Amino acid sequence: MTAKFAIILAAGQGTRMKSKLYKVLHPVCGKAMVDHVLSQVEKDNVDQIVTIVGHGAEKVQETLGDRTKYALQEEQLGTGHAVLQAEKMLGSKDGMTLVTCGDTPLFMAETFAKLFEYHEKNGDVATVLTAKADDPFGYGRVIRNAVGEVEKIVEQKDATPEEAKVDEINTGVYVFDNQALFKALHQVNNDNAQGEYYLPDVIGIFQNAGKKVGAFEMDDFEESMGVNDRIALAKATKVMQRRINEKHMRNGVTIIDPDNTYIDAGVQIGADTVIEPGVQLKGKTIIGEDCVIGAHSQIRDCKIEDGVTVTASYLEESVMHKNSNIGPYSHLRPLADIGENVHIGNFVEVKKAEIGKNTKVGHLTYVGDATLGKNINVGCGTIFINYDGMNKHHTNVGDYSFIGSGANLVAPLEIEDHAYVAAGSTITNDVPAHAMGIGRGRQVNKEGYYDRYPVAEAAKKAEKADKD
């Protein structure tokens, strides 16, 4: 079997993005553009991948890790010069080499596979991946001769008016005979409008040497979309968003309004889960079966087990176990672990806390740095006071306990099984099992106190108006 190699061009800064972030690192549906490209190349079982880095080399390598080898293009002198930087790693090897760009996140592994297959079958020295574009402006044009063979590829700035009318464009993706590629690159010059060494110039070099160049026209131009500015980034994101949503729907997920549902590339969702409009599912989130993710919820890097309901809430780096529910308008901060059948009501915030099976935290409550057992009721307005200004402290609440409304639990604190905390209490000492902790100031009633304040005069006027 013929060896397969790949070169990903990722050295450009991307000045038209007007960004401190290097172009190929801009995310599309939660994943850097160059990562999308690498992920698709990997699916084609390529023997070796080399990514050409330049601007932001360290950041690109940090993003892609050891999934690829790297070659540094210190000066950005054009695509031909960029590919040449891989010569030390690939130049002496027999096989065929795919060259693609790190700013084209929509290409699919199937397209690369078809291009490899077409190239090998036809025995050409080079095969260009082309597409028909309704508006070809800005793309290199593929110029064919009278019998349909590729004659040359001309860049937009170097095209004659007649050549500029051609609608078949160069997608920037090629497969080459590997050794022939590097030999030809040494013959490329920079005699063009940009003063750069263009990779497409090797096509003319091959033809002048009497070698055959082929072209494979792909079906979907949309797949070849390159991203050079924020407008194109938004368009590419929209396409990727549609693909991702359609994949989940085919796998049995109900998405009520796909145009307004935003799911990152790495998210997993089980069958018969319902996703309502405005939902954002980010990062490495995993959602089980038979869940309901309510409108405008945001979930990032969470594990949501089967049968969970999330209503208009924000969850990050947390776990919700089977048949639990949350919301509306609640927040799971990192390291919240919500047990089976737990109810987290409205306006509740949970951070770095484990909440056991069948426990209820109804509303207007903060639970931070705590471990709650099973079958506990936490009343409205309860605050787990975990921070002394320097350090965080932990609270444990035992099984079958009852925390009354408006309680302040000052950590570090142990509330044992079957304990009771009276409503309105500030608890600073441990509460033993089967005991009630109560910490309130003694109530004193001052007779006639109301009449001493201006509010009393206003009340008298209102009462008189009601009688009149």
CSV table of C-alpha atoms in Angstrom, one decimal:
chain,number,residue,atom,x,y,z
A,1,MET,CA,0.0,0.0,0.0
A,2,THR,CA,1.3,3.5,-0.9
A,3,ALA,CA,2.4,5.5,2.1
A,4,LYS,CA,0.4,8.6,2.9
A,5,PHE,CA,1.7,11.8,4.5
A,6,ALA,CA,0.1,15.1,5.2
A,7,ILE,CA,1.3,18.7,5.6
A,8,ILE,CA,-0.9,21.2,7.4
A,9,LEU,CA,-0.1,24.9,6.8
A,10,ALA,CA,-0.5,26.8,10.0
A,11,ALA,CA,2.2,29.5,10.1
A,12,GLY,CA,0.2,32.7,9.1
A,13,GLN,CA,-0.7,35.3,11.7
A,14,GLY,CA,-3.9,36.3,9.9
A,15,THR,CA,-3.8,40.1,9.9
A,16,ARG,CA,-7.3,40.4,8.6
A,17,MET,CA,-8.7,38.8,11.7
A,18,LYS,CA,-7.4,41.9,13.6
A,19,SER,CA,-6.8,39.7,16.7
A,20,LYS,CA,-4.1,38.9,19.2
A,21,LEU,CA,-5.0,35.3,18.7
A,22,TYR,CA,-3.3,33.5,15.8
A,23,LYS,CA,-5.7,32.8,13.0
A,24,VAL,CA,-5.7,29.0,13.0
A,25,LEU,CA,-6.4,29.0,16.7
A,26,HIS,CA,-9.7,30.9,16.4
A,27,PRO,CA,-12.4,28.4,17.5
A,28,VAL,CA,-15.2,27.1,15.4
A,29,CYS,CA,-17.8,25.4,17.7
A,30,GLY,CA,-15.4,25.2,20.6
A,31,LYS,CA,-12.4,23.8,18.7
A,32,ALA,CA,-9.5,25.6,17.1
A,33,MET,CA,-9.7,25.7,13.3
A,34,VAL,CA,-6.4,23.8,12.9
A,35,ASP,CA,-7.6,21.2,15.3
A,36,HIS,CA,-10.6,20.6,13.1
A,37,VAL,CA,-8.3,20.1,10.2
A,38,LEU,CA,-6.0,17.7,12.0
A,39,SER,CA,-8.9,15.7,13.4
A,40,GLN,CA,-10.1,15.0,9.8
A,41,VAL,CA,-6.7,14.2,8.5
A,42,GLU,CA,-6.1,11.7,11.4
A,43,LYS,CA,-9.2,9.8,10.3
A,44,ASP,CA,-7.6,8.9,7.0
A,45,ASN,CA,-4.8,6.8,8.7
A,46,VAL,CA,-2.0,9.0,7.4
A,47,ASP,CA,1.5,7.6,8.2
A,48,GLN,CA,3.0,10.9,9.2
A,49,ILE,CA,1.6,14.4,9.7
A,50,VAL,CA,3.7,17.6,9.7
A,51,THR,CA,2.2,20.9,10.8
A,52,ILE,CA,4.0,24.0,9.6
A,53,VAL,CA,4.1,26.6,12.3
A,54,GLY,CA,5.3,30.2,12.4
A,55,HIS,CA,3.4,32.9,14.2
A,56,GLY,CA,2.2,31.6,17.6
A,57,ALA,CA,4.1,28.3,17.1
A,58,GLU,CA,4.1,27.5,20.8
A,59,LYS,CA,0.4,28.1,21.1
A,60,VAL,CA,-0.3,25.9,18.1
A,61,GLN,CA,1.8,23.1,19.5
A,62,GLU,CA,0.2,23.5,22.9
A,63,THR,CA,-3.2,23.1,21.2
A,64,LEU,CA,-2.3,20.1,19.0
A,65,GLY,CA,0.1,18.3,21.3
A,66,ASP,CA,2.0,15.3,20.0
A,67,ARG,CA,-0.6,14.3,17.5
A,68,THR,CA,1.6,15.8,14.8
A,69,LYS,CA,5.2,16.7,14.1
A,70,TYR,CA,6.1,20.3,13.6
A,71,ALA,CA,8.3,22.3,11.2
A,72,LEU,CA,9.0,26.0,11.8
A,73,GLN,CA,8.7,28.6,9.0
A,74,GLU,CA,10.6,31.5,10.6
A,75,GLU,CA,9.8,34.0,7.7
A,76,GLN,CA,6.4,33.8,6.0
A,77,LEU,CA,7.5,33.8,2.4
A,78,GLY,CA,4.5,32.0,0.9
A,79,THR,CA,2.9,28.6,0.8
A,80,GLY,CA,5.6,27.0,-1.3
A,81,HIS,CA,8.2,28.1,1.1
A,82,ALA,CA,6.1,26.8,4.0
A,83,VAL,CA,5.8,23.3,2.5
A,84,LEU,CA,9.5,23.3,1.9
A,85,GLN,CA,10.1,23.5,5.7
A,86,ALA,CA,8.9,19.8,5.9
A,87,GLU,CA,11.6,18.6,3.6
A,88,LYS,CA,13.9,17.3,6.4
A,89,MET,CA,11.2,15.1,7.7
A,90,LEU,CA,9.5,14.0,4.5
A,91,GLY,CA,11.7,14.8,1.5
A,92,SER,CA,13.3,11.4,1.1
A,93,LYS,CA,10.2,9.2,1.6
A,94,ASP,CA,8.2,7.4,-1.1
A,95,GLY,CA,4.5,8.0,-1.1
A,96,MET,CA,1.9,10.6,-1.6
A,97,THR,CA,1.5,13.8,0.4
A,98,LEU,CA,-1.7,15.7,1.2
A,99,VAL,CA,-1.2,19.5,1.6
A,100,THR,CA,-4.0,21.4,3.3
A,101,CYS,CA,-4.5,24.6,5.2
A,102,GLY,CA,-5.1,25.1,8.9
A,103,ASP,CA,-7.7,27.8,8.3
A,104,THR,CA,-10.1,25.6,6.4
A,105,PRO,CA,-12.0,23.9,9.2
A,106,LEU,CA,-14.9,22.5,7.2
A,107,PHE,CA,-13.1,19.8,5.1
A,108,MET,CA,-14.2,16.3,5.8
A,109,ALA,CA,-12.0,13.2,6.1
A,110,GLU,CA,-14.2,11.6,3.3
A,111,THR,CA,-13.1,14.3,0.9
A,112,PHE,CA,-9.4,13.8,1.7
A,113,ALA,CA,-9.9,10.1,1.3
A,114,LYS,CA,-11.5,10.5,-2.2
A,115,LEU,CA,-8.7,12.9,-3.2
A,116,PHE,CA,-6.0,10.3,-2.2
A,117,GLU,CA,-7.9,7.6,-4.0
A,118,TYR,CA,-8.3,9.6,-7.2
A,119,HIS,CA,-4.7,10.6,-7.2
A,120,GLU,CA,-3.4,7.1,-6.7
A,121,LYS,CA,-5.8,5.6,-9.3
A,122,ASN,CA,-4.8,8.1,-12.0
A,123,GLY,CA,-1.1,8.0,-11.4
A,124,ASP,CA,-0.7,11.8,-11.6
A,125,VAL,CA,2.3,13.6,-10.1
A,126,ALA,CA,-0.1,16.0,-8.5
A,127,THR,CA,-3.8,16.3,-8.0
A,128,VAL,CA,-5.6,19.6,-7.2
A,129,LEU,CA,-8.8,19.6,-5.2
A,130,THR,CA,-11.2,22.0,-7.0
A,131,ALA,CA,-14.7,23.3,-6.6
A,132,LYS,CA,-17.2,25.4,-8.5
A,133,ALA,CA,-17.8,28.8,-6.7
A,134,ASP,CA,-20.8,31.1,-7.4
A,135,ASP,CA,-18.5,34.0,-6.4
A,136,PRO,CA,-14.8,33.0,-7.0
A,137,PHE,CA,-13.3,36.3,-6.1
A,138,GLY,CA,-10.2,35.9,-3.9
A,139,TYR,CA,-9.6,32.3,-4.9
A,140,GLY,CA,-6.9,31.0,-7.2
A,141,ARG,CA,-8.5,29.9,-10.5
A,142,VAL,CA,-7.9,26.5,-12.1
A,143,ILE,CA,-7.2,27.0,-15.8
A,144,ARG,CA,-7.8,24.0,-18.0
A,145,ASN,CA,-6.8,23.4,-21.6
A,146,ALA,CA,-9.1,22.4,-24.5
A,147,VAL,CA,-9.3,18.8,-23.4
A,148,GLY,CA,-10.0,19.6,-19.8
A,149,GLU,CA,-6.5,19.0,-18.3
A,150,VAL,CA,-5.1,21.4,-15.7
A,151,GLU,CA,-3.0,23.9,-17.5
A,152,LYS,CA,-2.1,26.2,-14.6
A,153,ILE,CA,-3.4,27.7,-11.4
A,154,VAL,CA,-3.4,31.5,-11.2
A,155,GLU,CA,-3.9,33.6,-8.0
A,156,GLN,CA,-6.5,36.3,-7.9
A,157,LYS,CA,-4.0,39.2,-8.0
A,158,ASP,CA,-2.1,37.7,-11.0
A,159,ALA,CA,-5.2,36.7,-13.0
A,160,THR,CA,-6.0,38.3,-16.4
A,161,PRO,CA,-9.6,39.6,-16.8
A,162,GLU,CA,-10.5,36.5,-18.7
A,163,GLU,CA,-8.9,34.1,-16.2
A,164,ALA,CA,-10.8,36.0,-13.4
A,165,LYS,CA,-14.1,34.9,-15.0
A,166,VAL,CA,-13.3,31.2,-14.4
A,167,ASP,CA,-15.6,29.8,-11.6
A,168,GLU,CA,-13.5,26.6,-10.9
A,169,ILE,CA,-11.3,27.5,-7.9
A,170,ASN,CA,-8.3,26.0,-6.2
A,171,THR,CA,-9.4,24.9,-2.7
A,172,GLY,CA,-5.7,25.0,-1.6
A,173,VAL,CA,-5.7,21.3,-1.1
A,174,TYR,CA,-3.4,19.0,-3.1
A,175,VAL,CA,-2.0,15.5,-3.2
A,176,PHE,CA,1.5,15.2,-4.6
A,177,ASP,CA,4.0,12.5,-5.3
A,178,ASN,CA,6.1,13.2,-2.3
A,179,GLN,CA,9.6,13.2,-3.7
A,180,ALA,CA,8.5,15.1,-6.8
A,181,LEU,CA,6.9,17.8,-4.7
A,182,PHE,CA,10.1,18.7,-2.8
A,183,LYS,CA,12.2,18.6,-5.9
A,184,ALA,CA,9.8,21.0,-7.7
A,185,LEU,CA,9.7,23.3,-4.7
A,186,HIS,CA,13.4,24.2,-5.2
A,187,GLN,CA,12.5,25.5,-8.7
A,188,VAL,CA,9.7,27.9,-7.5
A,189,ASN,CA,10.5,31.6,-7.7
A,190,ASN,CA,8.8,34.7,-6.3
A,191,ASP,CA,8.3,36.6,-9.5
A,192,ASN,CA,4.7,37.6,-8.7
A,193,ALA,CA,2.6,40.5,-7.3
A,194,GLN,CA,3.2,39.4,-3.7
A,195,GLY,CA,6.8,38.5,-4.0
A,196,GLU,CA,6.1,35.1,-2.5
A,197,TYR,CA,6.9,31.5,-3.3
A,198,TYR,CA,3.5,30.0,-4.3
A,199,LEU,CA,2.8,26.3,-3.9
A,200,PRO,CA,0.6,26.3,-7.0
A,201,ASP,CA,3.6,27.2,-9.1
A,202,VAL,CA,4.8,23.6,-8.9
A,203,ILE,CA,1.9,22.7,-11.2
A,204,GLY,CA,3.5,24.6,-14.0
A,205,ILE,CA,6.9,23.1,-13.2
A,206,PHE,CA,5.5,19.6,-13.5
A,207,GLN,CA,3.8,20.4,-16.8
A,208,ASN,CA,6.9,21.9,-18.2
A,209,ALA,CA,8.6,18.7,-17.4
A,210,GLY,CA,6.0,16.7,-19.2
A,211,LYS,CA,4.4,15.3,-16.1
A,212,LYS,CA,0.6,14.9,-15.8
A,213,VAL,CA,-1.4,17.0,-13.3
A,214,GLY,CA,-4.9,16.0,-12.4
A,215,ALA,CA,-7.8,17.8,-10.7
A,216,PHE,CA,-10.6,16.3,-8.6
A,217,GLU,CA,-13.7,18.4,-8.3
A,218,MET,CA,-15.5,18.1,-5.0
A,219,ASP,CA,-19.2,18.2,-4.7
A,220,ASP,CA,-19.7,20.8,-2.0
A,221,PHE,CA,-18.0,24.2,-2.3
A,222,GLU,CA,-19.1,25.1,1.2
A,223,GLU,CA,-16.7,22.5,2.6
A,224,SER,CA,-13.7,24.4,1.1
A,225,MET,CA,-14.5,27.6,2.9
A,226,GLY,CA,-11.3,29.4,4.1
A,227,VAL,CA,-11.4,31.7,7.1
A,228,ASN,CA,-9.5,35.0,6.7
A,229,ASP,CA,-11.7,37.4,8.7
A,230,ARG,CA,-14.4,37.5,11.3
A,231,ILE,CA,-17.2,37.4,8.8
A,232,ALA,CA,-15.9,34.1,7.3
A,233,LEU,CA,-15.4,32.8,10.8
A,234,ALA,CA,-19.0,33.4,11.6
A,235,LYS,CA,-20.1,31.7,8.3
A,236,ALA,CA,-17.9,28.7,9.0
A,237,THR,CA,-19.2,28.4,12.5
A,238,LYS,CA,-22.8,28.4,11.2
A,239,VAL,CA,-22.0,25.6,8.8
A,240,MET,CA,-20.3,23.5,11.5
A,241,GLN,CA,-23.1,24.2,13.9
A,242,ARG,CA,-25.6,22.8,11.4
A,243,ARG,CA,-23.5,19.7,10.8
A,244,ILE,CA,-23.2,19.0,14.5
A,245,ASN,CA,-26.9,19.5,15.2
A,246,GLU,CA,-27.9,17.3,12.3
A,247,LYS,CA,-25.5,14.6,13.5
A,248,HIS,CA,-27.2,14.6,17.0
A,249,MET,CA,-30.7,14.6,15.5
A,250,ARG,CA,-29.9,11.6,13.3
A,251,ASN,CA,-28.7,9.9,16.5
A,252,GLY,CA,-32.1,10.3,18.2
A,253,VAL,CA,-31.8,13.7,19.9
A,254,THR,CA,-34.7,16.2,19.6
A,255,ILE,CA,-33.5,19.7,18.9
A,256,ILE,CA,-36.5,22.0,18.9
A,257,ASP,CA,-34.8,24.9,17.1
A,258,PRO,CA,-31.5,23.9,15.4
A,259,ASP,CA,-30.8,27.4,14.1
A,260,ASN,CA,-30.7,28.6,17.7
A,261,THR,CA,-28.9,25.8,19.4
A,262,TYR,CA,-25.2,25.9,19.9
A,263,ILE,CA,-23.3,22.6,20.5
A,264,ASP,CA,-19.6,22.3,20.5
A,265,ALA,CA,-17.8,19.7,18.4
A,266,GLY,CA,-16.8,17.5,21.4
A,267,VAL,CA,-20.2,17.2,23.1
A,268,GLN,CA,-21.9,13.8,23.4
A,269,ILE,CA,-25.7,13.5,23.8
A,270,GLY,CA,-27.8,10.4,24.4
A,271,ALA,CA,-31.0,9.4,22.5
A,272,ASP,CA,-34.4,10.8,23.4
A,273,THR,CA,-32.9,13.9,25.1
A,274,VAL,CA,-34.7,17.1,24.2
A,275,ILE,CA,-32.8,20.3,23.6
A,276,GLU,CA,-34.8,23.5,23.8
A,277,PRO,CA,-34.0,26.8,21.9
A,278,GLY,CA,-31.1,29.0,22.9
A,279,VAL,CA,-29.1,26.2,24.7
A,280,GLN,CA,-25.3,26.2,24.6
A,281,LEU,CA,-23.5,23.0,25.2
A,282,LYS,CA,-19.7,23.5,25.4
A,283,GLY,CA,-16.4,21.8,25.8
A,284,LYS,CA,-16.4,18.1,26.8
A,285,THR,CA,-20.0,18.0,28.1
A,286,ILE,CA,-21.6,14.5,28.1
A,287,ILE,CA,-25.4,14.3,28.3
A,288,GLY,CA,-27.2,11.0,28.9
A,289,GLU,CA,-30.5,9.7,27.5
A,290,ASP,CA,-34.0,11.0,28.3
A,291,CYS,CA,-32.8,14.4,29.5
A,292,VAL,CA,-34.5,17.8,29.0
A,293,ILE,CA,-32.2,20.8,28.6
A,294,GLY,CA,-34.4,23.8,29.0
A,295,ALA,CA,-34.3,27.0,26.9
A,296,HIS,CA,-31.2,29.2,27.3
A,297,SER,CA,-29.3,26.9,29.6
A,298,GLN,CA,-25.5,26.9,29.3
A,299,ILE,CA,-23.6,23.7,30.2
A,300,ARG,CA,-19.8,23.5,30.0
A,301,ASP,CA,-17.5,20.5,30.6
A,302,CYS,CA,-20.2,18.7,32.6
A,303,LYS,CA,-21.5,15.1,32.9
A,304,ILE,CA,-25.2,14.9,32.9
A,305,GLU,CA,-26.6,11.4,33.5
A,306,ASP,CA,-29.9,9.9,32.2
A,307,GLY,CA,-33.2,11.5,33.1
A,308,VAL,CA,-31.9,14.9,34.2
A,309,THR,CA,-33.8,18.1,33.8
A,310,VAL,CA,-32.0,21.4,33.5
A,311,THR,CA,-34.2,24.5,33.4
A,312,ALA,CA,-32.7,27.8,32.3
A,313,SER,CA,-29.5,27.3,34.4
A,314,TYR,CA,-25.7,27.7,34.0
A,315,LEU,CA,-23.6,24.6,34.8
A,316,GLU,CA,-19.8,24.3,34.6
A,317,GLU,CA,-17.4,21.5,35.4
A,318,SER,CA,-19.9,19.6,37.4
A,319,VAL,CA,-21.9,16.3,37.6
A,320,MET,CA,-25.6,15.7,37.8
A,321,HIS,CA,-26.6,12.1,38.5
A,322,LYS,CA,-29.7,10.3,37.3
A,323,ASN,CA,-33.1,11.9,37.6
A,324,SER,CA,-31.9,15.0,39.3
A,325,ASN,CA,-33.1,18.4,38.3
A,326,ILE,CA,-32.0,22.1,38.6
A,327,GLY,CA,-33.5,25.5,38.0
A,328,PRO,CA,-34.7,27.8,36.8
A,329,TYR,CA,-31.9,30.4,37.2
A,330,SER,CA,-29.4,28.3,39.2
A,331,HIS,CA,-25.7,27.9,38.9
A,332,LEU,CA,-23.4,24.9,39.3
A,333,ARG,CA,-19.9,26.2,39.7
A,334,PRO,CA,-16.9,23.8,39.3
A,335,LEU,CA,-16.8,20.5,41.3
A,336,ALA,CA,-20.5,20.4,42.1
A,337,ASP,CA,-21.7,16.8,42.4
A,338,ILE,CA,-25.5,16.5,42.4
A,339,GLY,CA,-26.7,13.1,43.4
A,340,GLU,CA,-29.6,10.9,42.1
A,341,ASN,CA,-33.1,12.4,42.5
A,342,VAL,CA,-31.7,15.6,43.9
A,343,HIS,CA,-33.8,18.8,43.5
A,344,ILE,CA,-31.9,22.1,43.0
A,345,GLY,CA,-34.5,24.8,42.8
A,346,ASN,CA,-34.5,28.4,41.6
A,347,PHE,CA,-31.7,30.9,42.4
A,348,VAL,CA,-29.4,28.3,44.0
A,349,GLU,CA,-25.6,28.3,43.6
A,350,VAL,CA,-23.5,25.2,44.3
A,351,LYS,CA,-19.7,25.2,44.3
A,352,LYS,CA,-17.3,22.4,45.2
A,353,ALA,CA,-20.0,20.5,47.0
A,354,GLU,CA,-21.4,17.0,47.0
A,355,ILE,CA,-25.2,16.7,47.5
A,356,GLY,CA,-26.5,13.2,48.3
A,357,LYS,CA,-29.4,11.2,46.9
A,358,ASN,CA,-33.0,12.6,47.4
A,359,THR,CA,-31.8,15.8,49.0
A,360,LYS,CA,-33.7,19.0,48.2
A,361,VAL,CA,-32.2,22.5,48.0
A,362,GLY,CA,-35.2,24.5,47.1
A,363,HIS,CA,-34.4,28.1,46.4
A,364,LEU,CA,-32.3,31.2,47.2
A,365,THR,CA,-29.4,29.2,48.7
A,366,TYR,CA,-25.6,29.1,48.5
A,367,VAL,CA,-23.9,25.7,49.1
A,368,GLY,CA,-20.1,26.0,48.9
A,369,ASP,CA,-17.3,23.6,50.1
A,370,ALA,CA,-19.8,21.2,51.6
A,371,THR,CA,-20.8,17.5,51.7
A,372,LEU,CA,-24.5,16.9,52.1
A,373,GLY,CA,-25.9,13.4,52.7
A,374,LYS,CA,-29.1,11.9,51.5
A,375,ASN,CA,-32.7,12.8,52.2
A,376,ILE,CA,-31.9,16.3,53.5
A,377,ASN,CA,-34.1,19.3,53.2
A,378,VAL,CA,-32.3,22.7,52.9
A,379,GLY,CA,-34.7,25.6,53.5
A,380,CYS,CA,-34.9,28.8,51.6
A,381,GLY,CA,-32.2,31.4,52.0
A,382,THR,CA,-29.7,29.1,53.7
A,383,ILE,CA,-26.0,30.2,53.4
A,384,PHE,CA,-23.0,27.9,53.8
A,385,ILE,CA,-20.5,30.4,55.0
A,386,ASN,CA,-17.2,28.9,53.8
A,387,TYR,CA,-14.7,31.8,53.6
A,388,ASP,CA,-13.0,33.6,56.5
A,389,GLY,CA,-11.2,36.1,54.3
A,390,MET,CA,-8.1,33.9,54.0
A,391,ASN,CA,-9.1,30.3,53.7
A,392,LYS,CA,-12.1,28.1,52.6
A,393,HIS,CA,-13.6,25.8,55.2
A,394,HIS,CA,-15.8,22.7,54.8
A,395,THR,CA,-19.3,21.8,56.2
A,396,ASN,CA,-20.7,18.3,56.5
A,397,VAL,CA,-24.4,17.7,56.8
A,398,GLY,CA,-25.5,14.2,57.7
A,399,ASP,CA,-28.3,12.1,56.3
A,400,TYR,CA,-32.0,12.9,57.1
A,401,SER,CA,-31.2,16.3,58.5
A,402,PHE,CA,-33.4,19.3,58.2
A,403,ILE,CA,-31.9,22.8,57.7
A,404,GLY,CA,-34.5,25.5,58.4
A,405,SER,CA,-35.0,28.6,56.2
A,406,GLY,CA,-32.6,31.5,56.6
A,407,ALA,CA,-29.9,29.5,58.4
A,408,ASN,CA,-26.3,30.6,58.3
A,409,LEU,CA,-23.9,27.6,58.6
A,410,VAL,CA,-20.4,28.9,59.5
A,411,ALA,CA,-17.7,26.5,58.5
A,412,PRO,CA,-15.9,24.4,59.6
A,413,LEU,CA,-19.0,22.6,60.8
A,414,GLU,CA,-20.3,19.1,61.4
A,415,ILE,CA,-24.1,18.6,61.4
A,416,GLU,CA,-24.6,14.9,62.1
A,417,ASP,CA,-27.4,12.5,60.9
A,418,HIS,CA,-31.0,13.3,61.9
A,419,ALA,CA,-30.1,16.7,63.1
A,420,TYR,CA,-32.3,19.8,63.0
A,421,VAL,CA,-31.3,23.5,62.4
A,422,ALA,CA,-33.9,26.0,63.5
A,423,ALA,CA,-35.0,28.6,60.9
A,424,GLY,CA,-33.1,31.9,61.2
A,425,SER,CA,-30.2,30.4,63.1
A,426,THR,CA,-26.5,31.2,62.8
A,427,ILE,CA,-24.8,28.0,63.6
A,428,THR,CA,-21.1,28.1,64.6
A,429,ASN,CA,-20.8,24.9,66.6
A,430,ASP,CA,-21.3,21.3,65.6
A,431,VAL,CA,-24.8,19.8,65.9
A,432,PRO,CA,-25.0,16.2,67.3
A,433,ALA,CA,-27.2,13.5,65.8
A,434,HIS,CA,-30.9,13.9,66.8
A,435,ALA,CA,-30.3,17.3,68.3
A,436,MET,CA,-31.6,20.7,67.2
A,437,GLY,CA,-29.2,23.6,66.7
A,438,ILE,CA,-30.7,27.0,67.4
A,439,GLY,CA,-28.7,30.2,67.3
A,440,ARG,CA,-30.9,33.3,67.5
A,441,GLY,CA,-31.0,36.5,69.5
A,442,ARG,CA,-33.7,36.7,72.1
A,443,GLN,CA,-36.8,38.5,70.8
A,444,VAL,CA,-37.9,41.6,72.7
A,445,ASN,CA,-41.1,43.5,71.9
A,446,LYS,CA,-41.1,47.3,72.5
A,447,GLU,CA,-44.7,48.5,73.1
A,448,GLY,CA,-45.7,51.6,71.2
A,449,TYR,CA,-42.4,51.7,69.2
A,450,TYR,CA,-44.2,51.9,65.9
A,451,ASP,CA,-45.9,55.2,66.6
A,452,ARG,CA,-42.6,57.0,67.1
A,453,TYR,CA,-41.6,56.8,63.5
A,454,PRO,CA,-42.8,58.8,60.4
A,455,VAL,CA,-44.1,55.7,58.8
A,456,ALA,CA,-46.9,55.6,61.3
A,457,GLU,CA,-48.1,59.1,60.2
A,458,ALA,CA,-48.1,57.9,56.6
A,459,ALA,CA,-50.1,54.8,57.6
A,460,LYS,CA,-52.7,56.9,59.4
A,461,LYS,CA,-53.2,59.0,56.2
A,462,ALA,CA,-53.6,55.9,54.1
A,463,GLU,CA,-56.1,54.4,56.5
A,464,LYS,CA,-58.1,57.6,56.5
A,465,ALA,CA,-58.1,57.6,52.6
A,466,ASP,CA,-59.3,54.0,52.6
A,467,LYS,CA,-62.2,54.9,54.9
A,468,ASP,CA,-63.2,57.9,52.8
